[in-house]
Every structure is written in structure tokens, then in C-alpha cells.
Short mmCIF file of C-alpha atoms in Angstrom, two decimals:
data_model
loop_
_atom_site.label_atom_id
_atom_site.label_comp_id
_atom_site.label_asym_id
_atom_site.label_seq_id
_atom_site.Cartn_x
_atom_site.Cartn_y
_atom_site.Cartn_z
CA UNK J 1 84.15 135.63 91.73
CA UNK J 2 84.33 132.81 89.48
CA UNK J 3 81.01 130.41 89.09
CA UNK J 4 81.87 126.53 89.17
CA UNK J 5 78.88 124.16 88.16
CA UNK J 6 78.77 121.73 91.52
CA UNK J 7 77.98 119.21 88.23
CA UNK J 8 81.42 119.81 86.84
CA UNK J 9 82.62 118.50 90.05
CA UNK J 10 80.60 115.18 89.38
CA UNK J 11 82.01 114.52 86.39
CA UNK J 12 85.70 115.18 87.40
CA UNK J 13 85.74 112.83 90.41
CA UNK J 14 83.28 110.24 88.68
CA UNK J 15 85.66 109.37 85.98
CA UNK J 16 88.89 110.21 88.43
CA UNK J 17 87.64 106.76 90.44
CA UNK J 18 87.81 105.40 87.24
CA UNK J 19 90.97 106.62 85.50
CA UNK J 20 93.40 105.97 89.03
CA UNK J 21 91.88 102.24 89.29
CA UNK J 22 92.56 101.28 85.68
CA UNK J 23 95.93 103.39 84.98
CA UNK J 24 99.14 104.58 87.42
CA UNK J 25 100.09 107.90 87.16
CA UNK J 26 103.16 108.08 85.25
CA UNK J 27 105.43 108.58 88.17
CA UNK J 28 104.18 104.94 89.44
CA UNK J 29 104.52 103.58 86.19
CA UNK J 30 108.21 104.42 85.88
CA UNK J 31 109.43 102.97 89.22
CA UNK J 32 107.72 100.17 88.72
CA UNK J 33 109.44 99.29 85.41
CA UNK J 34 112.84 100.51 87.18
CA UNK J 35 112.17 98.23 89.85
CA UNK J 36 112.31 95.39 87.06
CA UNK J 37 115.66 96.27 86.42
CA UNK J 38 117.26 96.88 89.85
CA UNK J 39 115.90 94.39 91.30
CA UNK J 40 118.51 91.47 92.49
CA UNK J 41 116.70 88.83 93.61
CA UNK J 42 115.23 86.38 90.99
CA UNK J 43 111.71 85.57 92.52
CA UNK J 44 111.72 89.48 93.58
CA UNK J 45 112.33 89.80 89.44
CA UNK J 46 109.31 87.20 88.99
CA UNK J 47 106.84 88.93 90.93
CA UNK J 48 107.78 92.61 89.47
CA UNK J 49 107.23 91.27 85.95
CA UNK J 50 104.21 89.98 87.54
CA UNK J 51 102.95 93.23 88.66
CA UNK J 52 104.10 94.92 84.67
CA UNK J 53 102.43 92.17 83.06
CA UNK J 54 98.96 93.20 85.50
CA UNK J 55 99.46 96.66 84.48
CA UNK J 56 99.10 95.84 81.19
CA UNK J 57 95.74 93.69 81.77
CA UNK J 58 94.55 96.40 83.57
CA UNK J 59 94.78 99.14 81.14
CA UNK J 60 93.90 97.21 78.16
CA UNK J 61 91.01 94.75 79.17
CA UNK J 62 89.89 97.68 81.89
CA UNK J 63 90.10 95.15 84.82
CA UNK J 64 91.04 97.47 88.19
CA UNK J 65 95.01 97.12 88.61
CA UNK J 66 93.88 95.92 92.31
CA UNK J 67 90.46 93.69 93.57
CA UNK J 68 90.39 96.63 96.32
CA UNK J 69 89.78 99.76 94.78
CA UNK J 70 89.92 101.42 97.68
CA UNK J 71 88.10 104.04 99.95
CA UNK J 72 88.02 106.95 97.66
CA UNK J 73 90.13 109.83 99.78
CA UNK J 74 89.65 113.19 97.70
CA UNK J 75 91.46 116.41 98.51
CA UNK J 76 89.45 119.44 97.52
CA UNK J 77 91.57 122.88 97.24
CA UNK J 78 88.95 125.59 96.65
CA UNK J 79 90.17 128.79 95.44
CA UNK J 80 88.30 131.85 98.09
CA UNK J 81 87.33 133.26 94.47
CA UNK J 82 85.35 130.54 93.72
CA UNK J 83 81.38 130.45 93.89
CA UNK J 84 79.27 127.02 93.85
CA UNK J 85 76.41 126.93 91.90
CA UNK J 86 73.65 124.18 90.96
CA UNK J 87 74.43 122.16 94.64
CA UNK J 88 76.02 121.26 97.48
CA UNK J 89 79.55 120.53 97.12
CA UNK J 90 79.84 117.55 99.50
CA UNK J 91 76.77 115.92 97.62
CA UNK J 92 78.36 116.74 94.22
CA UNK J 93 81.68 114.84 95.21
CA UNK J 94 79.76 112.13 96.60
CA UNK J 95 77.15 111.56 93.75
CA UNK J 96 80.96 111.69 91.66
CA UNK J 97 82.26 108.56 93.88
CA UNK J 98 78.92 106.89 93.94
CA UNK J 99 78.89 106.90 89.46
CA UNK J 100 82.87 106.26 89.10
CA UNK J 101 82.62 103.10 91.34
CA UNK J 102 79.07 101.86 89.98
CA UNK J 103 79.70 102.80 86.16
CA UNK J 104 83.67 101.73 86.32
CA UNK J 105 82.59 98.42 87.80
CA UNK J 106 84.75 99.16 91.26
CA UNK J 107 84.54 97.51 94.01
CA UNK J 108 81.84 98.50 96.68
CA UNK J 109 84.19 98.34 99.86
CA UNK J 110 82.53 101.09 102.39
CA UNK J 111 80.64 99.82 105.46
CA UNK J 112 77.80 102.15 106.76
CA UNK J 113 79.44 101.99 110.34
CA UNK J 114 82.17 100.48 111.56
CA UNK J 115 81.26 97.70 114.22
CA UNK J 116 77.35 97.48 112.28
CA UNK J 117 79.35 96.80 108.95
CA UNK J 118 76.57 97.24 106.60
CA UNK J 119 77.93 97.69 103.34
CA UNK J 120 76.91 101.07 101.60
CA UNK J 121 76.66 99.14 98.05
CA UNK J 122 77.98 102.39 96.26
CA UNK J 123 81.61 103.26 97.91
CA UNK J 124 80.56 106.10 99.64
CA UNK J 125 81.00 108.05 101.46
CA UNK J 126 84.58 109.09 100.48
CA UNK J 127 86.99 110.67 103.12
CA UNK J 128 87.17 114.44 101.70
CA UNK J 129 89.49 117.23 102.79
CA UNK J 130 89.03 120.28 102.03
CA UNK J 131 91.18 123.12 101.53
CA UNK J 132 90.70 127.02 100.86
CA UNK J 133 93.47 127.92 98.87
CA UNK J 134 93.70 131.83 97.05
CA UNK J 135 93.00 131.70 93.34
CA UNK J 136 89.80 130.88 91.18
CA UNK J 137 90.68 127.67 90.52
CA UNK J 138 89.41 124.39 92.29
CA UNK J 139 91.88 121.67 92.20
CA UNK J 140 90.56 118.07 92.76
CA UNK J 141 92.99 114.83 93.90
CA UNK J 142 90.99 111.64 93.89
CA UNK J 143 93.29 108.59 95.64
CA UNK J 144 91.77 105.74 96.48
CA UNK J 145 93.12 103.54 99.09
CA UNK J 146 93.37 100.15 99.46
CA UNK J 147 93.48 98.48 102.92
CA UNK J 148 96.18 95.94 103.31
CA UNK J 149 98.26 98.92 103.39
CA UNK J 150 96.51 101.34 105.50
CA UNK J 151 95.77 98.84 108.11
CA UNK J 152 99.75 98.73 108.39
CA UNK J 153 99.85 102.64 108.76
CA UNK J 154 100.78 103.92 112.57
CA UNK J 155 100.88 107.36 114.31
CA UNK J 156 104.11 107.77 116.74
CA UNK J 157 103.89 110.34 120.03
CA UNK J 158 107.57 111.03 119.70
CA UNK J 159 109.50 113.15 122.51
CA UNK J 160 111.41 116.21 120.91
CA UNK J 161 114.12 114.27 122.34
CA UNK J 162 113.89 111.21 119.92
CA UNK J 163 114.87 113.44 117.31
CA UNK J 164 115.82 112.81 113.57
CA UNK J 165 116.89 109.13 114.90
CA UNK J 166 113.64 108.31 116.49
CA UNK J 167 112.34 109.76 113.52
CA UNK J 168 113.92 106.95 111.16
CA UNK J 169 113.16 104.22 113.87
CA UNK J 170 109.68 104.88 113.73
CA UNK J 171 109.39 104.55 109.85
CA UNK J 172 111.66 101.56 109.83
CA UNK J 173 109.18 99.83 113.08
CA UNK J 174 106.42 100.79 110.84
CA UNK J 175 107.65 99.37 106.98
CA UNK J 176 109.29 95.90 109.20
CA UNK J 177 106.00 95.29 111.07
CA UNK J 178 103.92 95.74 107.52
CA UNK J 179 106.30 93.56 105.41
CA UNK J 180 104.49 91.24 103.10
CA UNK J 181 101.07 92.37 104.44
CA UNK J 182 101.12 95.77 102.93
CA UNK J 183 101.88 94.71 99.09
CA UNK J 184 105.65 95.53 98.78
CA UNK J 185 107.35 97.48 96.99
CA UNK J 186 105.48 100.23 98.77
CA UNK J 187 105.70 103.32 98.75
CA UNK J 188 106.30 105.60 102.30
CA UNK J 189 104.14 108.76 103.24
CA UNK J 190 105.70 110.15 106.00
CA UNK J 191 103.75 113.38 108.41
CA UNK J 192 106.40 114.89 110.83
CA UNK J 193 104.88 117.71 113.28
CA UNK J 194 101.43 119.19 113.70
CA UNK J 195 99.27 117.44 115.84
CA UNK J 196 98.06 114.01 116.50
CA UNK J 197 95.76 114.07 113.17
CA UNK J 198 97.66 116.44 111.84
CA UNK J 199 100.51 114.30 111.23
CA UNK J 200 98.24 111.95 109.54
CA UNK J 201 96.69 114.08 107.08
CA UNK J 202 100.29 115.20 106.18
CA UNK J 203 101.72 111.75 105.29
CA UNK J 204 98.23 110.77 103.52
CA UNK J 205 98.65 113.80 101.33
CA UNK J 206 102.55 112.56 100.75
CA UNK J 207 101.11 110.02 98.73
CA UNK J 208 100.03 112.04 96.25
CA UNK J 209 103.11 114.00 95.45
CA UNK J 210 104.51 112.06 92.49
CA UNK J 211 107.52 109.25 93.63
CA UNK J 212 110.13 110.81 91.32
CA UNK J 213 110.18 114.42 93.54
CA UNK J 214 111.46 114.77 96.62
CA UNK J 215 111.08 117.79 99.41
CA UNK J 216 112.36 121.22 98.61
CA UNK J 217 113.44 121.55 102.15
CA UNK J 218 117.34 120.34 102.00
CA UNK J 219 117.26 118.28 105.68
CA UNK J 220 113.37 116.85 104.18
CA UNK J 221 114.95 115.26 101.29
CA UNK J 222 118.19 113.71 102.88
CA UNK J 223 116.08 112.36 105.31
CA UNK J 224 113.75 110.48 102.23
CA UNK J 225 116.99 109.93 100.39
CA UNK J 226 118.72 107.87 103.68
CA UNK J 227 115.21 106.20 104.51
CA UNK J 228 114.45 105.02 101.25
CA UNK J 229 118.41 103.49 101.26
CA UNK J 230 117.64 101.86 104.42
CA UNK J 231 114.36 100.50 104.07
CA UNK J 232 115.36 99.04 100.87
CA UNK J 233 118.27 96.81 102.49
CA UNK J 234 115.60 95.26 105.08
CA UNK J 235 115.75 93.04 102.41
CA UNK J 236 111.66 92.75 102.76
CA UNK J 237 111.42 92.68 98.46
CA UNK J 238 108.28 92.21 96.48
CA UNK J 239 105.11 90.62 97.71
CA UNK J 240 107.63 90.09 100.56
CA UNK J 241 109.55 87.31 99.90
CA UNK J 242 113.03 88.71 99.69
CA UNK J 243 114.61 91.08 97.68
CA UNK J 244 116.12 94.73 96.99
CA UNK J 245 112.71 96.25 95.92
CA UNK J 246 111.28 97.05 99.16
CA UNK J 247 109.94 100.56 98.29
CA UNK J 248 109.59 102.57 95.87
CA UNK J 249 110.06 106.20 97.72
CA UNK J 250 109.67 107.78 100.61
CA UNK J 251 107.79 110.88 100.85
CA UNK J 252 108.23 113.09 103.81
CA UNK J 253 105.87 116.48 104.82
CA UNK J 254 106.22 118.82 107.72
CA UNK J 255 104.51 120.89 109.79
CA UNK J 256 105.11 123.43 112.47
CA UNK J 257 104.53 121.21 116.08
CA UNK J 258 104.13 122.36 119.76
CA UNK J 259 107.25 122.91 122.25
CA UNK J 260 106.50 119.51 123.79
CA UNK J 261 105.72 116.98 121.11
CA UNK J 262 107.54 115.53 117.92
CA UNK J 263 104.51 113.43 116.09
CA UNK J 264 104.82 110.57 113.35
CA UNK J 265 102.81 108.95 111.16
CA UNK J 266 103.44 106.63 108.58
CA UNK J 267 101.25 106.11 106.11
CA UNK J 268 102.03 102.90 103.78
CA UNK J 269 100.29 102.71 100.61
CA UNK J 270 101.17 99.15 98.35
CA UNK J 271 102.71 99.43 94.61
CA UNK J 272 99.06 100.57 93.47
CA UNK J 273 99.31 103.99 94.58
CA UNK J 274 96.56 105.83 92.67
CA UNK J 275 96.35 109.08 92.25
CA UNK J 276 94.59 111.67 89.78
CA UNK J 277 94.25 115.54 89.75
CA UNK J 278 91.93 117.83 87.77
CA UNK J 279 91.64 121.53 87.75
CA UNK J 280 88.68 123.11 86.97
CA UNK T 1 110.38 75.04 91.36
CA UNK T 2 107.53 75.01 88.81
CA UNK T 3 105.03 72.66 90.07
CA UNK T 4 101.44 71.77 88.43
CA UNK T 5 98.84 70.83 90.86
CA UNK T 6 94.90 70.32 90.87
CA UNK T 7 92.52 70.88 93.77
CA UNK T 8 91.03 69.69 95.44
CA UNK T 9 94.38 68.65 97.35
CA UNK T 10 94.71 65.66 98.86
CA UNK T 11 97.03 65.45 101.99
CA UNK T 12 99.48 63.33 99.84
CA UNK T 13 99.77 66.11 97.28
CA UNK T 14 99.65 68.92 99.94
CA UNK T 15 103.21 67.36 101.33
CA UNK T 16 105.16 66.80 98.96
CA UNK T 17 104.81 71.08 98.67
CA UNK T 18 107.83 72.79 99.59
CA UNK T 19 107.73 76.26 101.25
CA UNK T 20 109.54 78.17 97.88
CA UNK T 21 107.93 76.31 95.17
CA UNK T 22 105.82 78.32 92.44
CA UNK T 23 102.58 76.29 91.83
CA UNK T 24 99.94 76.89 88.91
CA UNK T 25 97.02 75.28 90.40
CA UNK T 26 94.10 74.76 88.60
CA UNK T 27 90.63 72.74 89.38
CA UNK T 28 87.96 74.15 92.32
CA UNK T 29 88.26 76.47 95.05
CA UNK T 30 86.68 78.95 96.88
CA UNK T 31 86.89 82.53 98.49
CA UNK T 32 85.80 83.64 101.81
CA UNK T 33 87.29 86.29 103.77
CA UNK T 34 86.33 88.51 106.78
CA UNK T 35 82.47 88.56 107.06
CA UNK T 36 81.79 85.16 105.52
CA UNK T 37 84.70 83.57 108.10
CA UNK T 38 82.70 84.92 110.74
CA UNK T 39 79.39 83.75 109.83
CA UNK T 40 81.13 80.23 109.11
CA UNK T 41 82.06 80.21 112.47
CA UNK T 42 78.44 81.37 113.66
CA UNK T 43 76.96 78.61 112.05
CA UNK T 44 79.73 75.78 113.63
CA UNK T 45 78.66 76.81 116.57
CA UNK T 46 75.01 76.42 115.82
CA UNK T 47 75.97 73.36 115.20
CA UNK T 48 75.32 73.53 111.36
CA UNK T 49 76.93 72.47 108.59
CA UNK T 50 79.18 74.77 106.54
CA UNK T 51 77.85 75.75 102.76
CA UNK T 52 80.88 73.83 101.34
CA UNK T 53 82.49 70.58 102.43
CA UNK T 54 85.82 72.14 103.36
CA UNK T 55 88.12 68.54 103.74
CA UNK T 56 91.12 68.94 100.97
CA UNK T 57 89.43 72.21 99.61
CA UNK T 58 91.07 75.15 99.54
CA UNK T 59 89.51 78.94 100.76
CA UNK T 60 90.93 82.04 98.42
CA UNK T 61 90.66 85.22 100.84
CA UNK T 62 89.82 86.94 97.96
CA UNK T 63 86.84 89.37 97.16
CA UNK T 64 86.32 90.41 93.64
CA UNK T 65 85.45 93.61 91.83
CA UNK T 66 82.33 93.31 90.03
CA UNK T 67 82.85 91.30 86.07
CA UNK T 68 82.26 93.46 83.30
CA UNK T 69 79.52 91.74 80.62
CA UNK T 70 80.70 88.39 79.37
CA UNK T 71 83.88 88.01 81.71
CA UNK T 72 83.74 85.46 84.89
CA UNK T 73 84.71 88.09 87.36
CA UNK T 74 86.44 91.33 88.00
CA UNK T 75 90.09 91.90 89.36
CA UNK T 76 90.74 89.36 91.76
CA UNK T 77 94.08 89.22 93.64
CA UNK T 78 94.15 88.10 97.40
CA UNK T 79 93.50 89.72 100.59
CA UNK T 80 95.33 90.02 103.90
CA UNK T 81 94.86 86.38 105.09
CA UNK T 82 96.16 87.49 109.19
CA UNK T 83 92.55 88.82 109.95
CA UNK T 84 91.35 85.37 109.12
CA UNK T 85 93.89 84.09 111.85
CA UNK T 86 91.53 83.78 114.06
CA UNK T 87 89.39 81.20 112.39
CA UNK T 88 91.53 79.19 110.70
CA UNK T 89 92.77 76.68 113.01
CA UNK T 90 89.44 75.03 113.26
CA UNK T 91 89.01 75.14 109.24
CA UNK T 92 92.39 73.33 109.29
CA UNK T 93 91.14 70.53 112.08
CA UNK T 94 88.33 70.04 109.30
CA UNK T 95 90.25 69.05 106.49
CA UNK T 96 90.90 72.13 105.25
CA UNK T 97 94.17 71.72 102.81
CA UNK T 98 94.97 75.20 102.61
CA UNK T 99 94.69 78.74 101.74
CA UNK T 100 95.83 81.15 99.38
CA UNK T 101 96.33 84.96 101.00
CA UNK T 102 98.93 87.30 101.32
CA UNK T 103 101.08 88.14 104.69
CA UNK T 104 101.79 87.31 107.65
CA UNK T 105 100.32 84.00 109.78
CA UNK T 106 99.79 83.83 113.48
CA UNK T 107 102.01 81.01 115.05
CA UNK T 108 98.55 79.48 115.68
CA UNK T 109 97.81 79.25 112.38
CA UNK T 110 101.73 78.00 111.56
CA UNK T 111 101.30 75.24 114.00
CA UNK T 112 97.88 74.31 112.62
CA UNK T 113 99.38 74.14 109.15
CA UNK T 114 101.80 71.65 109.98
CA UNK T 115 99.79 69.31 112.43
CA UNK T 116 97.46 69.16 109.65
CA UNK T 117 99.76 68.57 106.95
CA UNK T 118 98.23 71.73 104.86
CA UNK T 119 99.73 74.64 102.88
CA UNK T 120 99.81 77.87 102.87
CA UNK T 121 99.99 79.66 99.78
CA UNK T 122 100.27 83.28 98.66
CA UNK T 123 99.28 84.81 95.54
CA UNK T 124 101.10 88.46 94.50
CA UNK T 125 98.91 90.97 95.90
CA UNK T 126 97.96 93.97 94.20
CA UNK T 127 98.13 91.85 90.60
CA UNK T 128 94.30 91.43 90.76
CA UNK T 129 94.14 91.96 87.25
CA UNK T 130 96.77 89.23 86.10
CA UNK T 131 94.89 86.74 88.87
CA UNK T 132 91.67 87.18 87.00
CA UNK T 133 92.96 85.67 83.70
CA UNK T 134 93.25 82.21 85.88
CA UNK T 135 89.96 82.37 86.52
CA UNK T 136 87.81 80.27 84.91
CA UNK T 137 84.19 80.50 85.87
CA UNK T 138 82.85 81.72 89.52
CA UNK T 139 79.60 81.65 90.97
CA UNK T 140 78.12 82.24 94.43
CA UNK T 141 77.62 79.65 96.62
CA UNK T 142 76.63 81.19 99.97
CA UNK T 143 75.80 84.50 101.63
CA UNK T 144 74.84 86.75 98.41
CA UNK T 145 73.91 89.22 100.31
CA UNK T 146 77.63 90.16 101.44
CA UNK T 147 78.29 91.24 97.99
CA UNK T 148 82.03 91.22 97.28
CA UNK T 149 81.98 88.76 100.98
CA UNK T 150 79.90 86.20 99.61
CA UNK T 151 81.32 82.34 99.35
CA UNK T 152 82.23 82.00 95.53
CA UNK T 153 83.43 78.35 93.95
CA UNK T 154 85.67 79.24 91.12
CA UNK T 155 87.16 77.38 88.59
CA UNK T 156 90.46 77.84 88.27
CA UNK T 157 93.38 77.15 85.26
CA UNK T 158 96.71 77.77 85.91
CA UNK T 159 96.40 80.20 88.57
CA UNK T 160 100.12 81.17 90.11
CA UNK T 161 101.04 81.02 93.46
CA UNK T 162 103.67 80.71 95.76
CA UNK T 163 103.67 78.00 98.53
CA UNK T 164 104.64 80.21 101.88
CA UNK T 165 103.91 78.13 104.90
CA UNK T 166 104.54 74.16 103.68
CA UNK T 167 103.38 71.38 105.85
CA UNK T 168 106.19 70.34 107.97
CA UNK T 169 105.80 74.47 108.83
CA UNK T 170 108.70 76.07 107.08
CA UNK T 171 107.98 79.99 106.43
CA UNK T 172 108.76 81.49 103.23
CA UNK T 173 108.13 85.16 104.71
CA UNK T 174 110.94 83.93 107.51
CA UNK T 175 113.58 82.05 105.24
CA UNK T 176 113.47 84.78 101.88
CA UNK T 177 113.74 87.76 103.77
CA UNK T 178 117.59 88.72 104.99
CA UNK T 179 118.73 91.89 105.21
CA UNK T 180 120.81 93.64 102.83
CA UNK T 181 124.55 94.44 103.62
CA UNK T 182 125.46 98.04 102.67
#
């Protein structure tokens, strides 16, 4: 058994909030000074430079890359070695949330319930997930999430007979339907299999797998490769108003599903995909 | 086209906008966006005034992270403006001149826009950083107690936009967007 300090855990996810709002993850960074260069269309060009110039602002002045800094969504793997001490886990990611958006000067976007809409004037509570993984080690991803893109996210009921096609439909329906909305170029988190909220768990957590790596499973990544091909010639472009930028990578996860069902969801996140991982 | 405007807009200015053109606006506006729509609309139909005269102004749908020490606001880039669909038409009948979002309109709104000879304009979203540096000086006008939500008049210099929906109701989002051939 290995002893973790539940106060470690405050301090990781506290200054997490803070790192992902002010800096992309290097994987982010690079598309989005790729982008600059692929890009064909002039005000598509504009608007990138834009977004590099804001990026800059951001990191320098400490101004949050994006107004909405998101509901903080924070996946917890928790080596079965691993022994709590000093608190309660839940409370110790929440105080971490409650500091990193007070002290980092983030925006307070949580509402106590959702038809009362009181807002909780610290960000909490964040959406956690946790997962018990073998090992000593507990592994924290902090990724907060903006809402002009998750309010264009959708879960599809597919029939096994839709297939791969219905498959690539349903992501195309989704990225169309969110054009400018959702803060193009965006990036694609795609859950295939499992169960109704399994499939949405499974693209959330595509978001955090870096843009630049795609599936280890051969059919996984021809399937992101085509997708992120096709979407891009929509012609949707950045801050959707035309152009070859439409996103920045599709990421794809799978899951075991029942003999009747073939679920979907797409999960669009906006150019500010945040992300940032500790291990403690 | 570069243009260089100041708002308040007057309905003159507000046509001679193309949907296409790049404007740096500069001069007054203000932000509202979900909660403080909705209690706008509440107090119309109370029969009270609004906190703000809207005729020629225009609304940001905008609401800021908090301003470190010494700086006018936090990052400040624009919200989706479609869940404020549903109360803009009678913000247009008003005087309203316009809006500055990001997305999509209803047709309501589209046909609102051009019977009122206003604009629609969108700012990049997610460069709430970059939008900040525009802004001057802001300072709460209405509804403190929504936080983030609350009515803010800012002072703006130079602050980049793109006109979207123009007043005889062309649609940037419609006309820009065309599929790529393979």
C-alpha cells in the first residue's frame, strides 16, 4: 500500500484549472500553428492568426485563452495500491476546483441546479470520473469544458445495421449542425459501443488523448484518418465562415456493445481544448 | 473590407454594413446574455423600463472572467448568441442596432435584422483573450448579482468583428461556407 496525502490532490487539480485555462497542451499548440499554414481561405487565415495572436495574450498577460473556462471534468485513475489519507477524496478534488478557479481568476460558470440556476460562485462541483486502475500511482486529468461546444455534442441509437457508414453520417450530422456555434476548428471525440452513457464517457475521454495520436486499433484510425478528410472539406473553416480548417482531429474510442445496439456520441470540444495530467 | 465604426450606431451607419466586412468598432456597448435576456424580458412585461436605453445600442453576449488587479476585465470573447433567439426580435423592434455573438440565428431573428435595418456581428470565439485588449473600461450597470450575467457598459477601442447578418439580411454563415471538392 502506498499512502497519498488527499492534500496533494488539492494542489494538483488547483493549479491544473489554472495551467489548462492559461496554456494548450503542446499537441493543441502545434495544430493550431499548422492550421495557420494549411489553411486556404484568407479570412479562415485571419481568424487563425487571430486565435495565435490570443494564445500569446493568454500565456503572457495570464488572461484565460477562453471567457468560458469551462465546467472542470476531472478523470481520476486510482491505482488499487493506493491508500487516502488526511480526507475524503471527492472533497479534496473539489476544494482543488474551488482554489484553481477563485485564485486563477476563472470564470464561476456552475449553476447549483439546473432549472433553479443559482450560480455556485466557486465552479464547483466538477464532473469527476473515477477509475481503479492496478499500480500505486494516481493519475489526475483536469479538462475543463466550455459550452458552445458541448451544447453541440449528440448521442446516436444506431442499428448494428447502420454500420461503419452510419457511423460517419452521424459524426458528419453532428460537426454540420454545430458549425460556427461550436468555435471551429474543433476538434472531434468520438464514443462507438458500450451503452447509452457509455458511449459518452468514451468520446469525452477522446478529448484528452493528445490530437497528434491516433488509435492503435488499425480499422479505429482509418476511420479518424477518412473523418477528419471529410469533415474538413464541409468547408465549415474557422469561427465558421468558410475555409479548409474545419477540425483539427478526430479522436475515436471503442467499447465492447450489446448484440442489438451500435451507440454514438459525439462529443465536440472548440480549438481551446484543455487538458492537463499529473501523476502523483 | 476594413471598416472603422463608432457606436452607438445609427440606422444610417448600420446600412451601409455589408455582410463580409471586418469592422473595428469602438465607442459604448453592452453585454447581456442568457439570464439577464430573460429578466429584460420579465421586466417588459411588467411594463418597466429596461436598465439601458437600447435604440442604436448594441448588446455583446458576452460574460467575462473575473479582471486581475488594475486591468478592466478578464478574457472576454463572445457567447453563443442562438439561445438569445428567442428574445431578440423584440430588442430589435426597440431600436436595437445590433449584436455581436457567435453562430447561428433563427430565421426570426434574420427577418428581424433586416426589417429593422440592424446588424449582426460576430466576434472570433474562443479569442477571449485577444477581445479583452479592445476593451477599454467596463462597469456594471444592472443585475450584479448574476455575476459573470450582469448588464456591463464597456468602452470599447478598436474591437474586431465581423459583420454576419447585414441589414438587407444577407448571411455570412450561408454565403462563406461551400464545400470543398476532393
Amino acid at each position: 500500500m502506498r499512502t497519498v496525502l488527499v492534500n496533494e490532490v488539492t494542489k494538483r487539480i488547483r493549479e491544473m484549472c489554472i495551467e489548462a485555462n492559461h496554456f494548450l497542451a503542446p499537441d493543441m499548440d502545434r495544430a493550431m500553428k499548422d492550421a495557420v499554414q494549411s489553411e486556404r481561405s484568407d479570412l479562415g487565415k485571419r481568424i487563425l492568426c487571430q486565435l495565435q495572436e490570443n494564445l500569446k495574450i493568454a500565456r503572457e498577460d495570464m488572461i484565460p485563452v477562453c471567457q468560458d473556462t469551462g465546467m472542470a471534468v476531472i478523470f481520476a485513475e486510482i491505482g488499487q495500491e493506493v491508500h487516502f489519507e488526511g480526507g475524503n477524496l471527492e472533497d479534496a478534488i473539489q476544494e482543488g476546483v474551488r482554489q484553481g478557479y477563485t485564485d486563477g481568476y476563472l470564470r464561476k460558470s456552475v449553476v447549483k441546479d439546473p432549472l433553479i440556476r443559482e450560480n455556485t460562485k466557486d465552479n464547483t462541483p466538477a464532473v469527476i470520473y473515477y477509475e481503479i486502475v492496478p499500480g500505486d500511482e494516481v493519475k489526475l486529468t483536469v479538462a475543463p469544458k466550455g459550452f458552445g461546444s458541448e451544447n453541440m455534442s449528440r448521442v446516436f441509437m444506431l442499428k448494428p445495421a447502420d454500420g461503419i457508414e452510419g457511423v460517419k453520417d452521424a459524426v458528419l450530422t453532428a460537426v454540420k449542425d454545430a458549425g460556427p456555434n461550436a468555435c471551429p476548428p474543433m476538434v472531434v471525440g468520438v464514443g462507438i459501443g458500450g451503452t447509452f452513457e457509455k458511449c459518452a464517457l468514451l468520446a469525452k475521454k477522446a478529448l484528452t488523448r493528445p490530437v497528434n495520436i491516433r488509435s492503435r486499433i488499425p480499422y479505429v484510425k482509418e476511420l479518424e484518418e477518412e473523418l477528419y478528410e471529410k469533415l474538413n472539406r464541409l468547408g465549415i473553416g474557422p469561427g465558421g465562415l468558410g475555409g479548409s480548417t474545419t477540425v483539427l482531429a478526430v479522436n475515436i474510442n471503442t467499447y465492447p456493445t450489446h448484440i442489438a445496439g451500435l451507440p454514438v456520441a459525439v462529443n465536440i470540444c472548440c480549438h481551446v481544448n484543455r487538458h492537463a495530467e499529473r501523476v502523483i | 473590407m476594413n471598416k472603422y465604426i463608432t457606436a452607438p450606431i445609427t440606422k444610417e451607419n448600420r446600412e451601409a454594413l455589408r455582410a463580409g466586412d471586418y469592422v473595428y468598432l469602438s465607442g459604448t456597448i453592452y453585454t447581456a446574455r442568457d439570464a439577464a435576456h430573460k429578466r429584460m424580458q420579465e421586466s417588459l412585461e411588467r411594463g418597466e423600463t429596461l436598465p439601458f436605453d437600447v435604440n442604436d445600442n448594441i448588446i455583446y453576449y458576452m460574460g467575462p472572467s473575473p479582471a486581475r488587479e488594475g486591468r478592466p476585465i478578464g478574457s472576454a470573447g463572445p457567447t453563443t448568441a442562438s439561445r438569445m433567439d428567442k428574445y431578440t426580435p423584440r430588442l430589435l423592434d426597440m431600436g436595437l442596432a445590433g449584436m455581436i455573438g457567435k453562430g447561428k440565428r433563427s430565421d426570426q431573428v434574420l427577418h428581424s435584422i433586416a426589417a429593422n435595418g440592424a446588424v449582426y456581428f460576430a466576434a472570433v470565439g474562443g479569442a477571449g483573450a485577444l477581445l479583452s485588449k479592445s476593451i477599454v473600461s467596463s462597469e456594471v450597470v444592472a443585475y450584479e448579482d448574476l455575476g459573470t450575467e450582469a448588464i456591463r457598459r464597456l468602452e470599447v477601442k478598436d474591437f474586431p468583428v465581423i459583420v454576419v447578418i447585414d441589414s438587407e439580411g444577407n448571411n455570412l454563415y450561408e454565403t462563406a461556407v461551400k464545400p470543398i471538392a476532393d
